[in-house]
Amino acid sequence: MADDLRTRAKEALADPGLHEALARATDRFVEIRRAGDDVANLDALKRAARWQRHRVMERLPEVLERFADAVGEAGGVVHWAADAAEANDIVRDLATRHAVRTVVKSKSMLTEEIGLNEALEAAGIDVVETDLGEWIVQLAGDRPSHILGPAIHYTRERVAELFSARAGEELPPDPEVLCAYARASLRERFLEADMGISGCNFGVAETGTVVLVTNEGNGRMVTSVPPVHVVVMGMERIVETWDQLDLMMTLLPRSATGQQLSVYTTQVTGPRRDGEIDGPDELHVVIVDNGRSDVLGTGSHEMLHCIRCSACLNVCPVYRQIGGHAYGSVYSGPMGAVLTPLLDPSPATTELANASSLCSACHEVCPVGIPLQDLLLLRRADNAAGGAPAAFRAWAKVWSRPAGYRASIAAIQAGARHVPETFVPSAWVEGRIVPRPRGRGSLRERLARGEI
Amino acid sequence: MDGGAATPLILFPTCVMEAMAPAIGDAVVRTLRDRGFEPSIPPDATCCGQPAWNAGHPHEAATVARTTLTALADAPPGPICVPAGSCATMMRVYWPELFRRVGDERAEAAAVDLADRIVEFTRLVAAADGDDEDGRAPREGAVAYHHSCHMLRELHIRDEPLALLDDAGYTVAEWADDERCCGFGGLFSVKEPEISVAMADEKIDGLPIGEIEALVGSDLSCLLQLEGRMRRRGIELPVRHIAELLDPSGPADGR
Ligand code: SF4
């Protein structure tokens, strides 16, 4: 993968089918989300949610302890992972201890973030993604391009090709046929799996419950069929009470897919108890930090409030053009442009702050009121903390003096009339013809002289 | 407007208008007069600082914005009209935060005091649009209207420009992409020119070109982006600031 945003963006823009797939998929997401505007007091709920997220994050260590205690009481085992390597080690050790050969997974962006599949595969374990989109991406040796719809960059024709190759027979590009094929293939894998790995939409601290929201039912299979269930959860994916969960669950499916409730809301409290027919013998919850606690208490802490609904990706005009891969991270769109460099500050990620025209569509739509464009601006300011480029310093000097400002306005106008290409960066001029100025002379002088 | 003295009004013309479209400034002035205002531009006002703020250089932005803030705060009281949604947003929404960020408490307090006085042009004109329509020849024709991002999502101004166009006799054509970003975004269009152009292209492709006689907006920077891109693609559709359509003396080219 090319290591700069502009190159990756150019590649994405050059891909003829991509824009169509993206526009179609995101338009559809936006359209169905409107159905989620059914609650009359949506704005009030969003404000309440923002406040609730604040309350939890302020006391995160305490809330997490409470959650861990409750998980323990329910018979689960909690593991704390400071970073990706620790998290992967924990899960791999669990797998080794149980002589696991096959793992089934439900969709989890965190496991993508930490590279869990690769770590398990390196230990000789067969990892099977069971979310349809994730499975498509896995079969293609690709990466998810959207946190909710990992394969939204695929057309159904592409999916039919992939499945046909695997099936050894021609499958038509008909969603029903393709789904039936996936269901049958995955069912076999569920039955042979020794371990299920899931993410976590919300942990509820008061009861130690892990809540998963899915639409395909694969989450239920992953959490109940294999003998061992491992939850990999980001440390910020937590609420304190069921009341808070209620609020989040009012907002999450609505913001994500316009559903009042997702098809499956799975609540896992401990492993199988005596007398229960299904559920795992062991439940492990791995709570992962991986850069998150460094964000707590900073000016960007609100990014930890994110509930991964993907609404901001779907409305983002930049995401719409370049898709998720161009961001070079599992997290894309506005939330990715903010979150990725926070979790992994490096020269390759800092430039993601530029992947926005600051149009505010993301802020407007975020169910927990994260001021995404303000956070992007903050990232830009942090990136420039070493000092503004000389051009901006000179600009500030001249334009803070009225006489200097007036002289530059006259100069720009004259330049734009005669040689616009020379004072506008060439890449800009390549795509556009700088319009000639409309009218001439100093507006303010003409007004003062009574000439208008 | 006849009868009664005109209300004095501060006009902050914006750097883009002064540099790239002084003739549109004339249209703004004439429209304001037509609605009963007598605008004047404070001589020491320069720029709102937005280019540097959006690029992540708050100190440079504050240096420039402070000059303008002082000039406006020293000007006579009353509304300050800004004929650009993004500059109006910078001054009304972001100035207090900008000055707080650089630790200038006095400027922050002054910016908070000033915020309520900053009024975007169409909102001001729509509110002033009284019963007096004499002397304004009704226009006709269909136009497409671009809702600029900050004006729409930060100032929440959506209906005012549409109502003004309607009052003036124009039909605003259906345009599916009218609320999507044009791709300008200041430095964004320089740092990520390819994405910026792709964004403009999608908007332009959606325009009902054959049905409209102009593309209209309230932010010159967006209009320069869209016009610049259309010209590069050989599309000759006129691009107008809304003031030109409200101007009692009609749109003039003056290029
Ligand atoms: S930032 Fe907000 S809108 Fe975007 S995914 Fe997170 S919660 Fe959803």
XYZ file of C-alpha atoms and ligand atoms in Angstrom:
715
model
C 0.000 0.000 0.000
C 1.348 3.399 -0.978
C 2.376 5.323 2.063
C 0.972 8.722 1.365
C -2.597 9.828 1.328
C -2.457 11.703 -1.934
C -1.044 8.730 -3.836
C -3.555 6.342 -2.307
C -6.366 8.783 -3.058
C -5.251 9.054 -6.682
C -5.253 5.263 -6.971
C -8.747 5.113 -5.534
C -10.001 7.850 -7.849
C -8.545 6.028 -10.816
C -10.509 2.861 -9.967
C -13.531 3.093 -12.261
C -15.937 0.877 -10.326
C -15.048 2.169 -6.883
C -16.821 5.485 -6.930
C -20.011 3.953 -8.174
C -19.941 1.249 -5.515
C -19.204 3.814 -2.814
C -21.795 6.325 -3.923
C -24.424 3.622 -4.179
C -23.611 2.092 -0.813
C -23.267 5.325 1.135
C -26.373 6.847 -0.453
C -28.233 3.759 0.617
C -26.888 4.024 4.165
C -27.868 7.696 4.314
C -31.278 6.957 2.908
C -32.055 4.160 5.320
C -30.671 6.164 8.212
C -33.428 8.730 7.649
C -35.853 6.087 8.828
C -34.037 6.308 12.119
C -35.162 9.897 12.567
C -38.396 8.467 13.903
C -37.730 9.480 17.491
C -39.176 12.903 18.065
C -36.543 14.122 20.481
C -33.494 12.905 18.589
C -31.459 16.039 19.299
C -32.164 15.806 22.995
C -31.156 12.147 22.964
C -27.916 12.997 21.182
C -27.116 15.630 23.777
C -27.890 13.189 26.557
C -25.686 10.576 24.900
C -22.805 13.014 24.605
C -23.105 13.820 28.278
C -23.319 10.158 29.252
C -20.209 9.347 27.268
C -18.437 12.169 29.105
C -19.542 10.798 32.454
C -18.176 7.343 31.693
C -14.886 8.545 30.216
C -14.226 10.818 33.175
C -14.256 7.802 35.447
C -13.121 5.180 32.979
C -10.665 3.246 35.186
C -13.277 2.913 37.918
C -16.018 1.870 35.494
C -13.728 -0.686 33.875
C -12.837 -2.167 37.265
C -16.501 -2.497 38.035
C -17.073 -4.194 34.705
C -14.142 -6.570 35.251
C -15.390 -7.519 38.713
C -18.840 -8.221 37.349
C -17.474 -10.322 34.487
C -15.530 -12.314 37.069
C -18.584 -12.805 39.250
C -20.500 -14.111 36.272
C -17.774 -16.704 35.728
C -15.777 -15.008 32.962
C -12.081 -14.201 32.960
C -10.819 -10.671 32.248
C -7.437 -9.990 30.658
C -5.861 -6.543 30.304
C -3.808 -5.792 27.219
C -1.733 -2.616 27.047
C -1.115 -2.861 23.334
C -1.719 -4.917 20.221
C 1.117 -7.352 20.870
C -0.097 -8.116 24.375
C -3.656 -8.615 23.178
C -2.562 -10.983 20.432
C -0.352 -12.921 22.839
C -3.227 -13.366 25.255
C -5.576 -14.701 22.601
C -2.935 -16.917 21.012
C -2.004 -18.392 24.406
C -5.642 -19.142 25.090
C -5.890 -20.828 21.715
C -2.762 -22.871 22.311
C -3.919 -23.880 25.767
C -7.146 -25.245 24.288
C -5.410 -26.847 21.299
C -7.547 -24.730 19.010
C -7.322 -25.410 15.296
C -10.238 -23.394 13.985
C -11.488 -20.006 15.149
C -14.747 -18.449 13.988
C -15.002 -14.687 14.302
C -17.751 -12.155 14.182
C -16.947 -8.696 12.871
C -14.555 -6.731 15.023
C -12.645 -3.687 13.846
C -10.482 -3.844 16.944
C -9.115 -7.241 15.922
C -8.304 -5.680 12.532
C -6.605 -2.808 14.337
C -4.360 -5.144 16.321
C -3.800 -7.654 13.502
C -5.181 -10.606 15.448
C -5.931 -12.788 12.434
C -2.349 -12.602 11.239
C -1.069 -13.419 14.734
C -3.289 -16.491 15.001
C -2.564 -17.642 11.468
C 1.147 -17.383 12.181
C 0.533 -19.889 14.987
C -1.039 -22.274 12.483
C -4.635 -21.564 13.445
C -7.342 -21.391 10.823
C -9.307 -18.159 11.259
C -12.711 -17.839 9.641
C -14.548 -14.531 9.405
C -18.285 -15.157 9.596
C -19.741 -11.715 8.971
C -20.681 -11.845 5.308
C -18.778 -8.701 4.387
C -15.732 -9.749 6.390
C -15.831 -13.198 4.814
C -15.859 -11.684 1.330
C -12.912 -9.491 2.205
C -11.075 -12.448 3.755
C -11.641 -14.684 0.730
C -10.314 -11.944 -1.508
C -7.232 -11.422 0.667
C -8.385 -7.844 1.008
C -9.039 -5.446 3.910
C -12.316 -3.934 5.135
C -13.029 -0.508 3.681
C -15.876 0.535 5.966
C -16.349 -0.130 9.681
C -19.882 -1.378 9.207
C -19.900 -2.727 5.680
C -16.376 -4.145 5.256
C -17.044 -5.079 1.633
C -19.006 -2.077 0.432
C -16.381 -1.519 -2.230
C -17.444 -4.813 -3.861
C -20.095 -5.126 -6.495
C -22.225 -8.245 -6.364
C -20.581 -9.399 -9.604
C -17.199 -9.348 -7.890
C -18.654 -11.326 -4.978
C -20.137 -13.883 -7.370
C -16.707 -14.365 -8.963
C -15.073 -14.904 -5.585
C -17.679 -17.347 -4.369
C -17.706 -19.216 -7.680
C -13.964 -19.697 -7.486
C -14.305 -21.110 -3.988
C -17.325 -23.266 -4.819
C -15.785 -24.637 -7.977
C -19.016 -23.907 -9.824
C -20.598 -20.889 -11.452
C -22.771 -18.891 -9.007
C -24.968 -16.102 -10.384
C -24.618 -12.533 -9.049
C -27.881 -12.952 -7.187
C -27.714 -11.865 -3.521
C -30.010 -14.665 -2.409
C -27.972 -17.394 -4.044
C -24.743 -15.884 -2.787
C -26.047 -15.572 0.769
C -27.305 -19.150 0.723
C -23.889 -20.323 -0.399
C -22.181 -18.321 2.354
C -24.612 -19.594 4.970
C -24.072 -23.221 4.049
C -20.293 -22.864 3.909
C -20.071 -20.985 7.168
C -22.384 -23.344 9.014
C -19.827 -26.140 8.559
C -17.106 -23.935 9.954
C -19.189 -22.970 13.002
C -19.667 -26.621 13.867
C -15.996 -27.504 13.631
C -14.700 -24.385 15.458
C -12.947 -24.744 18.801
C -13.049 -21.057 19.629
C -15.279 -18.092 18.858
C -13.882 -14.565 18.841
C -16.135 -11.548 18.895
C -15.806 -7.843 19.349
C -17.977 -5.890 21.712
C -20.343 -3.042 20.989
C -20.871 -2.232 24.644
C -19.784 -3.731 27.923
C -22.270 -3.016 30.699
C -20.353 -2.438 33.915
C -23.143 -3.083 36.401
C -23.650 -6.674 35.308
C -20.478 -7.520 33.377
C -22.513 -8.090 30.233
C -21.055 -7.951 26.740
C -23.540 -6.621 24.200
C -23.182 -7.366 20.501
C -25.298 -5.898 17.767
C -25.520 -7.780 14.471
C -27.882 -8.279 11.606
C -26.786 -11.679 10.382
C -27.021 -13.868 13.435
C -23.429 -14.955 13.027
C -22.628 -13.200 16.294
C -24.967 -15.577 18.108
C -23.235 -18.587 16.585
C -19.765 -17.290 17.437
C -20.716 -16.603 21.040
C -22.645 -19.795 21.702
C -21.458 -22.722 19.572
C -17.684 -23.092 20.175
C -16.549 -24.221 23.637
C -14.460 -21.100 24.220
C -15.625 -17.539 23.573
C -13.085 -14.716 23.564
C -14.323 -11.127 23.527
C -11.808 -8.560 22.324
C -12.981 -5.173 23.459
C -11.598 -1.647 23.282
C -11.373 -0.121 26.728
C -13.711 2.720 25.731
C -16.533 0.458 24.575
C -18.246 0.577 27.902
C -21.336 1.953 29.586
C -22.031 1.907 33.258
C -25.668 0.946 33.507
C -28.457 -0.647 31.504
C -30.114 2.769 31.398
C -27.108 4.113 29.561
C -27.128 1.100 27.296
C -30.765 1.820 26.530
C -29.845 5.298 25.310
C -26.930 4.041 23.224
C -29.051 1.284 21.752
C -31.658 3.853 20.782
C -29.021 5.746 18.841
C -26.653 3.097 17.459
C -28.891 1.064 15.129
C -30.707 4.206 14.008
C -27.470 5.986 13.137
C -25.945 2.906 11.580
C -28.668 1.393 9.440
C -31.827 3.320 10.262
C -33.135 0.348 12.193
C -35.011 0.846 15.428
C -33.327 -2.281 16.626
C -30.745 -4.440 14.927
C -31.924 -7.916 14.036
C -29.847 -9.487 16.793
C -28.873 -7.837 20.040
C -26.841 -10.467 21.852
C -26.172 -10.111 25.556
C -23.505 -12.329 27.020
C -23.156 -12.501 30.785
C -20.588 -15.130 31.746
C -20.165 -18.597 30.177
C -22.865 -21.265 30.078
C -24.370 -21.907 33.469
C -25.732 -25.138 34.842
C -29.010 -25.957 33.239
C -28.431 -23.779 30.152
C -28.472 -25.617 26.845
C -25.943 -23.609 24.932
C -23.112 -21.196 25.417
C -19.377 -21.691 25.826
C -17.648 -23.466 28.682
C -15.268 -20.560 29.049
C -15.663 -16.838 28.479
C -12.634 -14.573 28.258
C -12.777 -10.802 27.889
C -9.627 -9.090 26.651
C -9.762 -5.356 27.375
C -7.436 -3.556 24.998
C -5.849 -0.148 25.475
C -3.533 0.154 22.455
C -3.124 3.932 22.643
C -6.539 4.789 24.024
C -5.503 5.859 27.497
C -3.086 8.349 25.922
C -6.112 10.105 24.438
C -7.988 10.325 27.746
C -7.750 13.755 29.274
C -6.394 15.372 26.095
C -8.227 17.895 23.941
C -9.194 15.013 21.662
C -10.715 12.781 24.336
C -14.160 12.995 22.780
C -12.975 10.704 20.010
C -13.193 7.905 22.578
C -16.941 8.545 22.735
C -17.362 7.038 19.273
C -19.840 4.156 19.132
C -18.725 3.075 15.624
C -22.051 3.679 13.957
C -20.352 4.714 10.678
C -22.817 7.548 10.027
C -19.937 9.993 9.595
C -18.335 7.845 6.888
C -21.583 7.638 4.989
C -22.109 11.387 4.815
C -18.461 12.276 4.243
C -17.893 13.708 0.743
C -14.220 12.765 0.915
C -14.889 9.144 1.916
C -17.427 9.031 -0.879
C -14.704 9.791 -3.404
C -11.802 7.722 -2.123
C -13.279 4.944 0.024
C -11.802 3.392 3.111
C -8.540 1.927 1.839
C -7.114 5.305 0.898
C -7.028 6.193 4.585
C -4.476 3.436 5.051
C -6.111 2.275 8.275
C -8.992 0.092 9.451
C -10.735 3.262 10.548
C -11.667 5.594 7.743
C -13.840 8.589 7.017
C -13.909 11.442 9.513
C -13.693 9.194 12.569
C -10.705 7.408 11.078
C -8.957 10.623 10.117
C -9.130 11.681 13.770
C -8.754 8.339 15.540
C -5.970 6.702 13.550
C -3.276 9.308 14.289
C -4.400 9.467 17.918
C -3.936 5.729 18.412
C -0.840 5.481 16.273
C 0.929 8.823 15.982
C 3.417 8.518 13.142
C 4.389 10.549 10.093
C 2.278 8.203 7.957
C -0.890 8.867 9.950
C -0.621 12.571 10.832
C -1.447 13.678 7.292
C -4.903 12.101 7.645
C -5.917 15.397 9.239
C -5.880 16.797 5.708
C -8.421 14.270 4.460
C -11.299 16.643 5.097
C -12.782 19.751 3.575
C -14.203 20.601 7.031
C -17.738 20.535 5.692
C -19.259 19.616 9.096
C -21.524 16.920 7.694
C -19.919 14.443 10.120
C -20.490 16.553 13.187
C -24.076 17.125 12.191
C -24.808 13.423 11.976
C -22.781 11.977 14.870
C -25.181 10.444 17.411
C -22.911 11.216 20.341
C -22.111 14.740 19.207
C -18.391 14.328 18.567
C -17.184 17.637 17.062
C -15.221 15.820 14.395
C -14.204 18.853 12.387
C -12.965 20.625 15.500
C -10.896 17.560 16.323
C -9.531 17.525 12.776
C -8.543 21.167 13.187
C -6.884 20.292 16.448
C -4.904 17.572 14.695
C -3.829 20.046 12.040
C -2.761 22.509 14.726
C -0.819 19.770 16.538
C 0.860 18.773 13.298
C 1.941 22.381 12.823
C 3.016 22.835 16.430
C 6.613 23.312 15.301
C 5.626 26.586 13.651
C 3.639 27.721 10.646
C 5.280 27.696 7.219
C 7.003 30.930 6.191
C 4.201 31.805 3.775
C 1.628 31.855 6.572
C 3.908 33.864 8.831
C 4.463 36.436 6.108
C 0.753 36.499 5.344
C -0.065 37.166 8.998
C 2.423 40.007 9.137
C 1.094 41.749 6.052
C -2.637 41.126 6.554
C -2.617 42.291 10.158
C -1.820 45.770 8.832
C -4.662 47.445 6.920
C -2.285 49.096 4.462
C -0.544 45.799 3.813
C -3.876 44.072 3.307
C -5.084 46.695 0.834
C -1.868 46.490 -1.149
C -2.069 42.685 -1.351
C -5.685 42.764 -2.449
C -4.718 45.087 -5.294
C -1.791 42.845 -6.176
C -3.890 39.650 -6.144
C -6.500 41.279 -8.322
C -3.905 42.427 -10.832
C -2.220 39.016 -10.749
C -5.493 37.163 -11.252
C -6.317 39.393 -14.175
C -3.038 38.810 -15.934
C -1.131 35.767 -14.748
C -3.336 33.683 -12.448
C -1.294 30.501 -12.901
C 1.745 32.002 -11.247
C 0.289 32.724 -7.844
C -1.894 29.681 -7.432
C -0.228 26.282 -6.826
C 0.053 24.358 -10.046
C -1.974 21.341 -8.924
C -4.889 23.672 -8.313
C -4.588 25.197 -11.748
C -4.365 21.797 -13.388
C -7.888 20.981 -12.288
C -9.353 24.432 -12.619
C -9.100 27.614 -14.629
C -8.726 30.452 -12.159
C -11.641 32.731 -12.930
C -10.753 36.305 -13.890
C -11.716 38.905 -11.294
C -15.186 40.339 -11.638
C -14.842 44.116 -11.643
C -11.794 46.109 -10.739
C -10.401 48.520 -8.208
C -10.949 48.810 -4.496
C -14.481 48.103 -3.365
C -14.003 49.884 -0.065
C -12.510 52.988 -1.653
C -15.266 53.231 -4.212
C -17.878 52.855 -1.490
C -16.195 55.488 0.680
C -16.005 57.879 -2.259
C -19.696 57.437 -2.998
C -19.073 55.768 -6.346
C -21.460 52.872 -5.808
C -37.058 51.712 -0.465
C -38.787 54.994 -0.019
C -39.682 56.814 3.150
C -37.521 56.899 6.257
C -33.792 57.243 6.548
C -31.610 54.274 5.664
C -30.265 52.247 8.596
C -26.477 52.475 8.841
C -24.887 49.056 8.556
C -21.358 47.716 8.821
C -20.321 45.628 5.837
C -17.418 43.196 6.081
C -16.801 42.468 2.411
C -14.335 39.525 2.803
C -10.926 39.275 1.171
C -12.106 36.983 -1.610
C -14.771 39.438 -2.717
C -12.431 42.418 -2.567
C -9.732 40.661 -4.518
C -11.651 38.515 -6.955
C -15.071 40.100 -7.350
C -15.362 43.766 -6.399
C -18.260 44.045 -8.865
C -20.204 41.588 -6.714
C -19.438 43.920 -3.816
C -21.321 46.583 -5.733
C -24.274 44.220 -6.055
C -24.150 43.570 -2.316
C -24.132 47.306 -1.586
C -27.002 48.019 -3.973
C -29.066 45.147 -2.596
C -28.530 46.328 0.955
C -29.530 49.868 -0.004
C -32.586 48.517 -1.745
C -33.604 46.901 1.555
C -33.151 50.084 3.539
C -29.544 49.894 4.724
C -26.644 52.233 4.145
C -23.532 50.061 4.334
C -20.039 51.214 5.146
C -16.810 49.239 5.359
C -14.564 49.926 8.373
C -11.295 51.027 6.743
C -9.068 48.981 9.052
C -10.894 45.642 8.705
C -8.831 43.079 6.777
C -9.550 39.322 6.783
C -11.257 36.967 9.247
C -8.194 34.709 9.485
C -9.955 31.636 8.217
C -7.273 30.421 5.782
C -4.723 30.032 8.578
C -7.226 28.691 11.117
C -8.350 25.926 8.788
C -4.748 25.066 8.010
C -3.987 24.582 11.701
C -2.134 27.846 12.352
C -4.141 29.550 15.089
C -1.430 32.080 15.959
C -1.226 33.425 12.446
C -5.021 33.369 12.169
C -5.333 35.296 15.431
C -2.778 37.888 14.356
C -4.887 38.772 11.329
C -8.295 38.288 12.957
C -7.344 40.578 15.844
C -6.897 43.497 13.423
C -10.348 42.911 11.965
C -11.919 42.303 15.372
C -10.570 45.641 16.633
C -11.753 47.478 13.543
C -15.253 46.015 13.857
C -15.484 46.499 17.613
C -14.509 50.167 17.169
C -17.105 50.672 14.436
C -20.586 52.036 15.275
C -22.946 49.497 16.898
C -25.468 47.406 14.984
C -25.343 44.379 12.731
C -22.248 43.484 10.738
C -23.177 42.035 7.379
C -20.929 39.322 5.903
C -21.679 38.227 2.317
C -20.027 34.797 2.726
C -21.278 31.947 4.894
C -17.852 30.608 5.743
C -16.394 33.963 6.845
C -19.549 34.671 8.843
C -19.082 31.276 10.531
C -15.438 31.981 11.257
C -16.329 35.271 12.938
C -19.478 34.192 14.705
C -18.678 30.628 15.693
C -14.896 30.214 15.672
C -13.428 33.556 16.735
C -14.047 33.060 20.470
C -12.402 29.639 20.284
C -9.549 30.943 18.167
C -8.633 33.647 20.671
C -9.032 31.262 23.571
C -6.687 28.844 21.837
C -3.958 31.476 21.600
C -4.590 32.691 25.151
C -5.806 36.181 24.260
C -8.552 36.697 26.836
C -9.355 40.264 25.889
C -9.855 39.403 22.256
C -11.876 36.351 23.267
C -14.229 38.513 25.321
C -14.516 41.023 22.480
C -15.222 38.203 20.022
C -17.983 36.844 22.264
C -19.532 40.327 22.430
C -19.291 40.725 18.693
C -20.646 37.281 17.755
C -24.318 38.192 17.916
C -23.763 41.158 15.626
C -22.345 39.054 12.800
C -25.115 38.350 10.300
C -24.731 36.481 7.067
C -25.975 38.482 4.066
C -29.018 36.422 3.037
C -30.254 36.132 6.600
C -30.027 39.902 6.997
C -31.708 40.628 3.689
C -34.423 38.016 4.234
C -35.231 39.481 7.641
C -35.331 42.996 6.183
C -37.374 41.946 3.210
C -40.474 43.873 4.085
C -43.569 44.764 2.193
C -41.935 47.151 -0.187
C -41.347 45.493 -3.509
C -41.821 48.533 -5.712
C -39.204 49.322 -8.205
C -37.832 45.809 -8.335
C -38.602 44.290 -11.651
C -39.619 40.651 -11.220
C -37.092 38.289 -12.751
C -37.661 34.914 -14.188
C -35.670 31.859 -14.984
C -34.448 28.809 -13.197
C -31.222 28.567 -11.241
C -29.469 25.923 -9.151
C -28.499 26.915 -5.624
C -25.379 25.563 -3.869
C -25.789 25.373 -0.092
C -22.343 26.059 1.273
C -21.303 23.868 4.168
C -20.679 26.250 7.027
C -23.642 28.398 6.199
C -25.878 25.342 6.178
C -24.472 23.304 9.045
C -22.936 25.849 11.383
C -25.171 28.891 10.835
C -28.198 26.738 9.949
C -29.205 29.004 7.084
C -31.062 27.013 4.495
C -34.391 28.580 3.679
C -33.455 32.256 3.561
C -31.531 32.271 0.267
C -34.160 30.063 -1.361
C -36.937 32.379 -0.204
C -35.055 35.416 -1.490
C -34.586 33.833 -4.903
C -38.221 32.855 -4.965
C -39.321 36.375 -4.008
C -37.166 37.782 -6.748
C -39.011 35.592 -9.240
C -36.489 32.807 -9.788
C -37.257 29.127 -9.750
C -34.748 27.051 -7.858
C -34.265 23.829 -9.783
C -34.021 20.397 -8.171
C -30.395 19.441 -7.709
C -29.739 16.266 -5.761
C -26.258 17.330 -4.707
C -27.119 20.852 -3.607
C -26.115 20.287 0.016
C -22.929 18.356 -0.601
C -19.533 19.999 -0.201
C -18.042 21.511 -3.377
C -14.582 20.287 -2.438
C -12.962 23.675 -1.926
C -12.126 23.598 1.776
C -9.338 26.184 1.541
C -5.982 24.506 1.883
C -7.678 21.133 1.321
C -7.985 21.952 -2.369
C -4.244 22.587 -2.497
C -3.133 19.619 -0.378
C -5.538 17.110 -1.890
C -6.272 18.600 -5.313
C -7.421 15.323 -6.863
C -10.039 14.601 -4.200
C -11.132 18.227 -4.308
C -11.652 18.092 -8.069
C -13.500 14.763 -7.841
C -15.861 16.328 -5.309
C -16.496 19.303 -7.590
C -17.027 16.990 -10.547
C -19.687 14.959 -8.829
C -21.603 18.128 -7.991
C -21.208 19.501 -11.496
C -22.280 16.216 -13.076
C -25.487 16.386 -11.081
C -26.400 19.900 -12.246
C -29.534 20.104 -14.400
C -27.467 22.097 -16.884
C -30.008 22.413 -19.687
C -32.740 23.648 -17.367
C -30.934 26.441 -15.561
C -29.433 29.730 -16.512
C -27.005 30.031 -13.619
C -25.443 28.317 -10.652
C -25.954 30.501 -7.585
C -24.427 30.470 -4.134
C -23.661 32.632 -1.134
C -19.962 31.829 -0.733
C -17.568 33.126 -3.330
C -14.876 30.584 -2.512
C -17.186 27.674 -3.307
C -18.284 29.464 -6.443
C -14.693 30.026 -7.556
C -14.013 26.323 -7.071
C -17.084 25.245 -9.050
C -16.644 27.898 -11.726
C -12.941 27.137 -12.078
C -13.675 23.451 -12.506
C -16.536 23.976 -14.947
C -14.387 26.252 -17.101
C -11.598 23.683 -17.133
C -14.148 21.168 -18.355
C -15.464 23.582 -20.941
C -18.833 24.152 -19.303
C -19.906 27.747 -19.758
C -22.803 27.966 -17.296
C -22.800 31.394 -15.573
C -21.931 31.306 -11.880
C -23.440 34.016 -9.672
C -23.294 35.209 -6.116
C -26.837 35.552 -4.813
C -26.403 39.310 -4.419
C -26.156 39.620 -8.183
C -29.630 38.156 -8.549
C -31.067 40.364 -5.854
C -29.327 43.494 -7.125
C -32.045 45.947 -8.256
C -29.954 46.879 -11.265
C -29.638 43.269 -12.389
C -26.633 41.024 -12.909
C -23.685 42.752 -14.537
C -20.617 40.984 -15.727
C -17.777 43.460 -15.468
C -15.076 40.898 -16.078
S -17.617 9.462 15.140
Fe -19.816 9.580 15.589
S -20.779 9.307 13.578
Fe -18.675 8.597 13.341
S -18.750 6.394 13.731
Fe -18.261 7.382 15.677
S -20.229 7.675 16.678
Fe -20.679 7.267 14.528
